[in-house]
Each structure stands twice: as C-alpha cells, then as structure tokens.
Short mmCIF file of C-alpha atoms and ligand atoms in Angstrom, two decimals:
data_model
loop_
_atom_site.label_atom_id
_atom_site.label_comp_id
_atom_site.label_asym_id
_atom_site.label_seq_id
_atom_site.Cartn_x
_atom_site.Cartn_y
_atom_site.Cartn_z
CA MET A 102 -30.69 109.77 -117.25
CA PRO A 103 -29.94 106.99 -114.84
CA ARG A 104 -29.29 108.09 -111.65
CA ARG A 105 -27.60 105.81 -108.30
CA PRO A 106 -29.62 105.01 -105.85
CA ALA A 107 -29.54 106.93 -102.65
CA GLU A 108 -27.53 104.15 -100.49
CA PRO A 109 -24.19 104.46 -102.08
CA GLY A 110 -21.87 101.29 -102.49
CA GLY A 111 -22.98 97.84 -101.36
CA ARG A 112 -20.55 97.82 -98.73
CA ALA A 113 -19.96 99.38 -95.17
CA GLY A 114 -19.43 103.55 -94.84
CA TRP A 115 -18.25 104.82 -98.01
CA ALA A 116 -16.22 101.87 -98.85
CA GLY A 117 -16.59 101.33 -102.86
CA VAL A 118 -17.65 104.90 -103.36
CA SER A 119 -15.18 107.44 -105.77
CA ILE A 120 -15.51 110.75 -105.38
CA VAL A 121 -13.57 113.35 -107.74
CA ALA A 122 -13.60 116.97 -106.67
CA LEU A 123 -11.89 119.41 -109.13
CA ALA A 124 -10.92 122.35 -107.18
CA GLY A 125 -8.51 125.45 -106.92
CA GLY A 126 -6.76 126.55 -104.15
CA VAL A 127 -8.18 127.84 -100.69
CA GLY A 128 -11.76 127.35 -101.16
CA GLY A 129 -11.04 123.88 -102.90
CA SER A 130 -8.57 122.65 -100.59
CA ARG A 131 -11.03 123.40 -97.74
CA PHE A 132 -13.96 121.35 -99.55
CA ALA A 133 -11.72 118.44 -100.53
CA ARG A 134 -10.52 118.37 -96.51
CA GLY A 135 -14.17 118.06 -95.57
CA LEU A 136 -14.77 115.66 -98.55
CA ARG A 137 -11.99 113.59 -96.70
CA ALA A 138 -13.64 113.91 -93.25
CA ALA A 139 -17.05 113.26 -94.30
CA ALA A 140 -16.54 110.21 -96.53
CA PRO A 141 -14.33 108.24 -94.96
CA GLY A 142 -12.78 105.06 -96.91
CA ALA A 143 -14.10 106.64 -100.09
CA HIS A 144 -11.81 106.69 -102.75
CA LEU A 145 -10.97 110.43 -103.10
CA THR A 146 -9.16 112.33 -106.10
CA VAL A 147 -8.94 115.71 -105.86
CA VAL A 148 -7.93 117.41 -109.26
CA VAL A 149 -6.37 120.56 -108.97
CA ASN A 150 -5.41 123.97 -111.23
CA THR A 151 -2.24 124.40 -112.40
CA GLY A 152 -2.86 127.42 -114.69
CA ASP A 153 -2.11 130.00 -111.63
CA ASP A 154 1.77 128.35 -111.86
CA LEU A 155 4.73 130.39 -112.24
CA THR A 156 8.16 130.85 -112.72
CA LEU A 157 9.94 133.31 -110.27
CA HIS A 158 13.67 133.20 -109.17
CA GLY A 159 14.29 130.57 -111.60
CA LEU A 160 11.84 128.13 -109.37
CA ARG A 161 8.33 127.01 -110.76
CA ILE A 162 5.77 127.51 -108.09
CA SER A 163 2.46 125.78 -108.23
CA PRO A 164 0.12 128.00 -105.47
CA ASP A 165 -3.19 125.76 -105.71
CA VAL A 166 -1.28 122.40 -105.73
CA ASP A 167 0.74 123.52 -102.73
CA THR A 168 -2.41 124.95 -101.27
CA MET A 169 -3.97 121.53 -101.65
CA LEU A 170 -0.88 119.84 -100.27
CA TYR A 171 -0.61 122.08 -97.23
CA ALA A 172 -4.22 121.72 -96.37
CA LEU A 173 -4.29 118.15 -96.78
CA ALA A 174 -1.43 117.71 -94.77
CA GLY A 175 -2.70 119.65 -91.77
CA ILE A 176 0.26 122.46 -91.96
CA VAL A 177 -1.79 125.10 -93.99
CA ASP A 178 -1.37 128.48 -92.23
CA GLU A 179 -5.77 128.26 -91.42
CA ALA A 180 -6.22 131.93 -91.06
CA ARG A 181 -4.91 132.60 -94.80
CA GLY A 182 -5.65 129.21 -96.02
CA TRP A 183 -2.59 129.23 -98.08
CA GLY A 184 1.29 128.58 -97.09
CA PRO A 185 2.48 126.55 -94.39
CA ARG A 186 1.43 127.85 -91.00
CA GLY A 187 4.29 129.42 -88.78
CA ASP A 188 6.27 130.66 -92.05
CA SER A 189 8.81 133.26 -91.68
CA TYR A 190 10.13 135.63 -94.36
CA ARG A 191 13.94 135.88 -93.80
CA CYS A 192 15.11 134.93 -97.37
CA LEU A 193 12.55 137.36 -98.91
CA ALA A 194 13.72 140.21 -96.67
CA ALA A 195 17.34 139.35 -97.63
CA LEU A 196 16.25 139.11 -101.28
CA GLU A 197 14.75 142.69 -100.80
CA ARG A 198 18.35 143.60 -99.56
CA LEU A 199 19.67 142.35 -103.00
CA GLY A 200 17.00 144.31 -105.26
CA GLY A 201 15.28 140.68 -106.37
CA GLU A 202 11.79 140.60 -106.87
CA THR A 203 9.76 140.59 -103.81
CA TRP A 204 6.05 141.39 -104.94
CA PHE A 205 5.38 137.40 -104.53
CA GLN A 206 5.48 136.33 -101.31
CA LEU A 207 7.40 133.24 -100.72
CA GLY A 208 7.76 131.91 -97.01
CA ASP A 209 11.12 130.43 -96.01
CA LEU A 210 9.07 126.91 -95.38
CA ASP A 211 7.15 127.18 -98.42
CA LEU A 212 10.35 127.68 -100.53
CA ALA A 213 11.89 124.36 -99.61
CA THR A 214 8.91 122.88 -101.59
CA HIS A 215 9.74 125.15 -104.72
CA LEU A 216 12.96 124.29 -104.68
CA HIS A 217 12.05 120.89 -104.70
CA ARG A 218 9.94 120.63 -107.30
CA THR A 219 12.16 122.86 -109.29
CA GLY A 220 14.94 120.38 -109.15
CA LEU A 221 12.83 117.18 -109.48
CA LEU A 222 11.23 118.80 -112.52
CA ALA A 223 14.90 119.92 -113.97
CA SER A 224 15.77 115.85 -113.72
CA GLY A 225 12.80 115.17 -116.03
CA ARG A 226 10.05 113.88 -113.46
CA THR A 227 6.47 115.45 -114.17
CA SER A 228 4.15 117.69 -111.94
CA SER A 229 1.80 114.51 -111.23
CA GLY A 230 4.72 112.44 -109.90
CA ILE A 231 6.33 115.08 -107.94
CA THR A 232 2.61 115.81 -106.44
CA ALA A 233 2.44 112.18 -105.52
CA GLU A 234 5.82 112.40 -103.76
CA LEU A 235 5.55 115.42 -102.00
CA ALA A 236 2.06 113.92 -100.51
CA ARG A 237 3.52 111.08 -99.40
CA CYS A 238 6.64 112.92 -97.69
CA LEU A 239 3.87 115.39 -96.20
CA GLY A 240 1.98 112.27 -94.80
CA ILE A 241 -1.21 112.68 -96.42
CA THR A 242 -3.49 109.65 -96.38
CA GLY A 243 -6.99 109.04 -97.67
CA THR A 244 -7.13 111.55 -101.09
CA VAL A 245 -4.89 111.21 -104.34
CA ILE A 246 -4.02 114.76 -105.24
CA LEU A 247 -3.64 115.12 -109.08
CA PRO A 248 -2.62 118.44 -111.01
CA MET A 249 -4.75 118.85 -113.76
CA SER A 250 -1.93 118.82 -116.39
CA ASP A 251 1.81 117.88 -116.70
CA ASP A 252 2.00 120.07 -119.30
CA PRO A 253 2.57 123.88 -118.83
CA VAL A 254 -0.57 125.76 -118.76
CA GLU A 255 -0.49 129.44 -117.68
CA THR A 256 -3.74 132.01 -117.10
CA TRP A 257 -3.21 135.42 -118.07
CA VAL A 258 -5.60 138.39 -117.39
CA GLN A 259 -6.03 141.45 -119.87
CA LEU A 260 -6.47 144.73 -117.71
CA ALA A 261 -9.38 147.16 -118.27
CA GLU A 262 -6.89 150.08 -117.62
CA ASP A 263 -4.81 149.92 -120.39
CA GLY A 264 -5.91 146.71 -122.09
CA ARG A 265 -2.55 144.91 -121.16
CA TRP A 266 -2.05 141.26 -121.02
CA VAL A 267 -0.36 140.08 -117.73
CA HIS A 268 0.34 136.52 -115.86
CA PHE A 269 -2.73 136.07 -113.02
CA GLN A 270 -0.20 136.37 -110.22
CA GLU A 271 0.72 139.55 -111.41
CA TYR A 272 -2.88 140.69 -111.48
CA PHE A 273 -4.04 138.74 -108.27
CA VAL A 274 -0.57 139.22 -105.78
CA GLY A 275 1.00 141.72 -107.81
CA ARG A 276 -1.93 143.97 -108.29
CA ARG A 277 -4.02 142.28 -105.44
CA ALA A 278 -7.01 142.10 -107.85
CA GLU A 279 -7.92 145.35 -107.49
CA VAL A 280 -8.13 146.47 -110.89
CA PRO A 281 -10.96 145.57 -113.22
CA ILE A 282 -9.93 143.15 -115.81
CA ARG A 283 -11.49 142.46 -119.24
CA LYS A 284 -10.81 138.98 -120.48
CA VAL A 285 -8.87 135.78 -119.39
CA ARG A 286 -6.82 133.54 -121.41
CA PHE A 287 -5.21 130.18 -120.50
CA GLN A 288 -1.63 130.10 -122.34
CA GLY A 289 -0.78 126.34 -123.39
CA LEU A 290 -4.38 124.91 -122.69
CA GLU A 291 -5.15 123.56 -125.81
CA ALA A 292 -2.35 121.30 -126.24
CA ALA A 293 -2.13 120.41 -122.51
CA ARG A 294 -3.19 117.04 -121.96
CA PRO A 295 -5.04 115.59 -118.79
CA ALA A 296 -2.06 114.64 -115.78
CA PRO A 297 -2.22 110.75 -115.70
CA GLY A 298 -5.14 109.09 -113.97
CA VAL A 299 -7.56 112.07 -114.38
CA LEU A 300 -9.39 110.72 -116.93
CA GLU A 301 -9.71 107.38 -115.36
CA ALA A 302 -10.94 108.84 -112.25
CA LEU A 303 -13.70 110.53 -113.78
CA ALA A 304 -14.42 107.33 -115.47
CA ALA A 305 -14.87 105.78 -112.36
CA ALA A 306 -16.75 108.57 -110.33
CA ASP A 307 -20.03 108.10 -108.43
CA LEU A 308 -19.54 111.75 -108.05
CA VAL A 309 -18.04 114.64 -109.43
CA VAL A 310 -17.73 117.78 -107.21
CA LEU A 311 -17.22 121.16 -108.83
CA CYS A 312 -15.66 122.91 -105.70
CA PRO A 313 -16.29 126.28 -104.42
CA SER A 314 -13.73 127.59 -106.28
CA ASN A 315 -13.49 130.55 -108.70
CA PRO A 316 -15.15 129.61 -111.90
CA PHE A 317 -12.79 131.46 -114.04
CA VAL A 318 -9.48 131.04 -113.15
CA SER A 319 -9.48 127.90 -110.80
CA LEU A 320 -12.26 125.48 -112.85
CA ALA A 321 -12.42 126.89 -116.22
CA PRO A 322 -8.79 125.59 -116.69
CA ILE A 323 -9.24 122.23 -115.60
CA LEU A 324 -12.81 121.82 -117.36
CA GLY A 325 -10.69 123.48 -120.38
CA VAL A 326 -7.86 120.72 -120.31
CA PRO A 327 -9.18 119.01 -123.95
CA GLY A 328 -10.93 115.87 -122.64
CA VAL A 329 -11.93 116.80 -119.16
CA ARG A 330 -15.14 118.41 -119.71
CA THR A 331 -16.23 115.49 -122.28
CA ALA A 332 -15.12 112.78 -119.37
CA VAL A 333 -17.51 114.68 -116.81
CA ARG A 334 -20.21 114.89 -119.40
CA SER A 335 -19.48 110.95 -120.22
CA ALA A 336 -19.54 110.43 -116.35
CA ARG A 337 -23.26 112.13 -116.12
CA ASN A 338 -24.05 110.09 -118.76
CA ARG A 339 -23.39 106.79 -117.16
CA GLY A 340 -25.48 108.26 -113.99
CA ALA A 341 -22.72 109.52 -112.17
CA VAL A 342 -23.93 112.88 -110.24
CA VAL A 343 -22.03 116.00 -111.14
CA ALA A 344 -22.61 118.75 -108.05
CA GLY A 345 -21.44 122.00 -107.43
CA VAL A 346 -21.19 124.42 -104.42
CA SER A 347 -21.19 128.11 -104.68
CA PRO A 348 -17.79 130.18 -103.76
CA LEU A 349 -20.30 132.84 -103.65
CA ILE A 350 -22.48 133.65 -100.43
CA GLY A 351 -24.56 136.38 -100.61
CA GLY A 352 -23.40 138.14 -104.03
CA GLY A 353 -19.64 138.41 -102.20
CA THR A 354 -16.75 136.00 -102.36
CA VAL A 355 -15.58 134.34 -99.07
CA LYS A 356 -12.47 135.33 -100.17
CA GLY A 357 -10.78 136.79 -103.46
CA PRO A 358 -12.20 138.31 -106.63
CA ALA A 359 -14.91 135.68 -108.17
CA ALA A 360 -17.89 138.00 -107.69
CA ARG A 361 -16.13 140.89 -109.18
CA MET A 362 -14.55 138.81 -112.02
CA LEU A 363 -18.10 138.05 -112.64
CA ALA A 364 -19.19 141.34 -113.12
CA GLU A 365 -16.27 142.48 -114.97
CA LEU A 366 -16.59 139.95 -117.88
CA GLY A 367 -20.32 140.42 -118.07
CA HIS A 368 -22.00 138.10 -115.60
CA GLU A 369 -24.49 138.16 -112.85
CA PRO A 370 -22.25 138.43 -110.05
CA THR A 371 -24.28 135.55 -107.90
CA ALA A 372 -24.27 132.22 -107.31
CA ALA A 373 -26.85 132.00 -109.96
CA GLY A 374 -24.33 133.47 -112.09
CA VAL A 375 -21.66 130.66 -111.23
CA ALA A 376 -24.02 127.68 -111.81
CA ALA A 377 -24.29 129.42 -115.39
CA GLN A 378 -20.77 128.71 -115.77
CA TYR A 379 -21.45 125.13 -115.34
CA ALA A 380 -24.84 125.06 -116.98
CA ASP A 381 -24.33 122.15 -118.91
CA LEU A 382 -22.62 120.06 -116.33
CA LEU A 383 -24.34 120.23 -113.25
CA ASP A 384 -27.02 117.92 -111.74
CA ALA A 385 -27.00 120.04 -108.47
CA PHE A 386 -25.73 123.02 -106.79
CA LEU A 387 -25.49 124.19 -103.35
CA ILE A 388 -26.53 127.57 -102.68
CA ASP A 389 -26.50 129.28 -99.37
CA PRO A 390 -29.94 130.13 -97.69
CA ILE A 391 -29.11 133.54 -98.10
CA ASP A 392 -29.58 133.14 -101.87
CA ALA A 393 -32.56 130.53 -101.50
CA ALA A 394 -34.56 133.17 -103.65
CA LEU A 395 -31.76 132.21 -106.65
CA GLY A 396 -33.44 128.84 -106.46
CA GLN A 397 -35.26 129.20 -109.48
CA ALA A 398 -32.68 130.86 -111.49
CA VAL A 399 -30.42 127.67 -110.37
CA GLN A 400 -33.24 125.55 -111.59
CA ALA A 401 -33.27 127.27 -114.77
CA GLN A 402 -29.35 126.24 -115.67
CA GLY A 403 -30.72 122.53 -115.43
CA ALA A 404 -29.51 122.09 -111.37
CA ARG A 405 -31.37 121.13 -108.50
CA PRO A 406 -30.41 123.52 -105.86
CA ILE A 407 -29.31 122.42 -102.59
CA VAL A 408 -29.85 124.96 -99.67
CA ALA A 409 -27.73 125.10 -96.93
CA ASP A 410 -25.19 127.11 -94.93
CA ALA A 411 -22.22 127.54 -97.19
CA LEU A 412 -19.71 129.02 -95.29
CA MET A 413 -17.30 126.58 -94.01
CA ARG A 414 -16.32 127.79 -90.57
CA GLY A 415 -13.09 125.64 -89.56
CA ARG A 416 -12.96 122.00 -90.17
CA ARG A 417 -15.77 120.97 -88.70
CA GLY A 418 -17.72 123.53 -90.82
CA GLU A 419 -16.00 122.06 -93.93
CA ALA A 420 -16.63 118.38 -92.97
CA ARG A 421 -20.56 119.63 -92.33
CA LEU A 422 -20.66 121.21 -95.37
CA ALA A 423 -19.47 118.03 -97.39
CA ARG A 424 -21.70 115.76 -95.28
CA VAL A 425 -24.93 117.97 -97.16
CA LEU A 426 -23.69 117.64 -99.94
CA LEU A 427 -22.69 114.08 -100.24
CA ARG A 428 -26.37 113.40 -98.70
CA ALA A 429 -28.21 115.60 -101.23
CA THR A 430 -26.56 113.74 -103.95
CA LEU A 431 -25.63 110.12 -102.84
CA GLY A 432 -27.61 109.12 -99.91
CA GLN A 433 -26.24 108.15 -96.38
CA PRO A 434 -23.21 106.23 -96.27
CA ALA A 435 -24.44 102.30 -96.44
CA ARG A 436 -24.43 100.62 -92.80
CA ALA A 437 -22.21 97.95 -91.85
P1 LIG B 596 -7.79 129.87 -104.96
O1 LIG B 596 -7.23 129.57 -106.21
O2 LIG B 596 -6.69 130.25 -103.76
O3 LIG B 596 -8.32 131.52 -105.15
O4 LIG B 596 -8.73 129.13 -104.11
P2 LIG B 596 -10.45 128.83 -105.08
O5 LIG B 596 -10.57 129.09 -106.17
O6 LIG B 596 -10.06 127.09 -104.84
O7 LIG B 596 -11.38 129.03 -103.83
C1 LIG B 596 -11.38 130.66 -103.95
C2 LIG B 596 -13.02 130.96 -103.77
O8 LIG B 596 -13.01 130.13 -102.30
C3 LIG B 596 -13.51 132.42 -103.54
O9 LIG B 596 -14.37 132.58 -104.43
C4 LIG B 596 -13.98 131.96 -102.16
O10 LIG B 596 -15.53 132.81 -101.91
C5 LIG B 596 -14.18 130.47 -101.68
N1 LIG B 596 -14.29 129.93 -100.40
C6 LIG B 596 -13.59 130.16 -99.52
N2 LIG B 596 -14.03 129.95 -98.47
C7 LIG B 596 -15.25 129.63 -98.58
C8 LIG B 596 -16.05 128.90 -97.90
O11 LIG B 596 -16.33 128.94 -96.79
N3 LIG B 596 -17.35 128.77 -98.32
C9 LIG B 596 -17.99 128.72 -99.52
N4 LIG B 596 -19.41 128.84 -100.30
N5 LIG B 596 -16.73 129.53 -100.49
C10 LIG B 596 -15.62 129.72 -100.30
#
C-alpha cells in the first residue's frame, strides 16, 4: 500500500498537511488540542461524536461537541475536562427547588450554549452551522470542528441488571456508569448522513487520528455514520496514514467507563482490546510503555505499535503526545 514519504508537505512546517481527528469529549478534546499545538499550520479537522446528545428541559445538549468547543477555546474546566471553567449552579439549585430534573449537571455558563443552540436549531439551522458559529464566537482558530452528523443520533445502552434500555446519559451521568451494561445501540445512525465537510476532510487527509476516546460510545458512532468508515478506508488506500491512541493505560481508563465496557461487552480490557475494535482500519496504534508487552497483540491486529507515555499531563503533555504520534506517522515537519 503506498505511504507518504517521511517529510510531510513540501512547504515549511506543517503547512499543506491535512489531519482529521475523530473524537469524543474529554480524551478526544485533549488530544485534538495537542494536535493543534504540535502541528501549527496544518489543516486540522475534528469530527466529534454526537451520539451522547440529549434533550432535557426542552434544550438540545451536545456534550462532546461542547467539551471540544470549550477545550479548544481554552475555557474548559481543566480538572474535570468538561464544562466551562468557574461555572456555577444557581439555575440548577433553583430548578431543584421547583421539583425539576437535576440529575444532569447544567452549569449557568454552560446553559447559555444550550439555550443558544436550541434557539438556532428551532430557527432551522443545522448542528454543523451552529457549531461553526459557536467556534467563531468563542475565538477558536486553527481547527475546524464538525459534528459527525446533522441528523439526530442517540446512544442507548442495555443495563445488565434488568435488561432495560436507557439513554447513554442516564447510564453515564444518572447512574455514574456504575452498573454493568450488556449492549449498545445507536438510534438513528443508519439514516444519519455525515455532516457537510466530513467526507471531504477525510478525502483530503494525510493523517486520520482515532483519538484516545471511548471506542464504543465515542468513536463507534462516528465510524458508524454511513460512509465514514468507507471514507477512512479509502483514505488509507490512497496512502493516508490511520493511527489511533489508546484510551487505556495499564488496563484502566484515565477517566470514564471504557475499560469496564470492554469487559462487559466481551472484549479484552486492554489497549490491545481497543486496537481490536479498529482492526480493519489502523496502520499504527500508540500504547503506553506499561503496555509494551501488548505490542505483539497490536501488531496481530495489523497495526504498528508506537510505544510512548500515553498520559496527557496538562497542555504540554497533550502537545508532547500529539508530537510523538505525528513524528511516528508523518515524520518531521518540513524545514522552511
Ligand atoms: P467522553 O466522551 O467525555 O467520555 O470522552 P472521550 O470518549 O473522548 O474520552 C474518554 C477516554 O479518554 C477515556 O477512556 C480515558 O481513558 C481517555 N483519556 C482521558 N485522558 C487521557 C490521557 O491523558 N491519555 C490517554 N491515553 N487517554 C485519556
């Protein structure tokens, strides 16, 4: 299969290089931010999961897109990884007094995004158009953020305890992901079309990155939008590199239920188990040194293992990890 030469682009730095990152919320946004810092001048497009979206209090909430917006705008609560920094919960407290639903945390600052998005959707605007406008208003530069689809897709999970199907957020936030699940399904996915720009970005990509995101509820919905998986494969066939970063380190997640989900859904709860979810797509997969022994298992999935400290400690850590992946896949940036 043809591969790009080690020197990306013919111009200085990363100019002329196109990168597409497929991402969920917390892990995805941190790595996307790292890519932007590590490849200045590159054309970076981030395709974000919208399967976590929900309607609450009549408001359309898009948690992963908002996490991406806040992170790339530099206003995210860095400790939590989601929501605006310094948010308050006066509205939620008032809602509680009124007997309203308060299981889903909605901060006062965060509410402005949901109010605005809902109003714009009601006036006939698309999610992708609204996301572009929110990004512009928040001053985001150097990255195009695309929701995976403008069509509604919702992730539902089946609880092992009673076989009941619940919206992903009811499990993730309402039950704190503490109960085992049996299955995952995506309502509306078969009829969803990729948002404008998604297939075009993949068609032009030199590198497609599967961010360190949850394989089942963040990246599977994106890859499941009809046409997306085929576009990633086509990108590979014409010489683009497809590389993933493990969200699991030493058999555990940095945050969230991905490791437990792997086990509950019958897979190996390791970095190799994650690589197996993308087996037909990957050229390379980054794993932590603590998982170096899994290199052969990753190789068996057809992916070249890249072994490097996979924990993103702060902004510098994100950029370092992205730089490692870029160098291992595209080589050094071209000199001026
Ligand atoms: P969500 O939609 O907010 O759950 O976010 P994602 O699906 O994008 O990310 C969740 C995943 O990010 C979890 O499985 C975490 O293990 C992973 N993650 C978070 N921080 C790090 C990190 O520093 N390094 C790696 N490798 N993964 C991380």
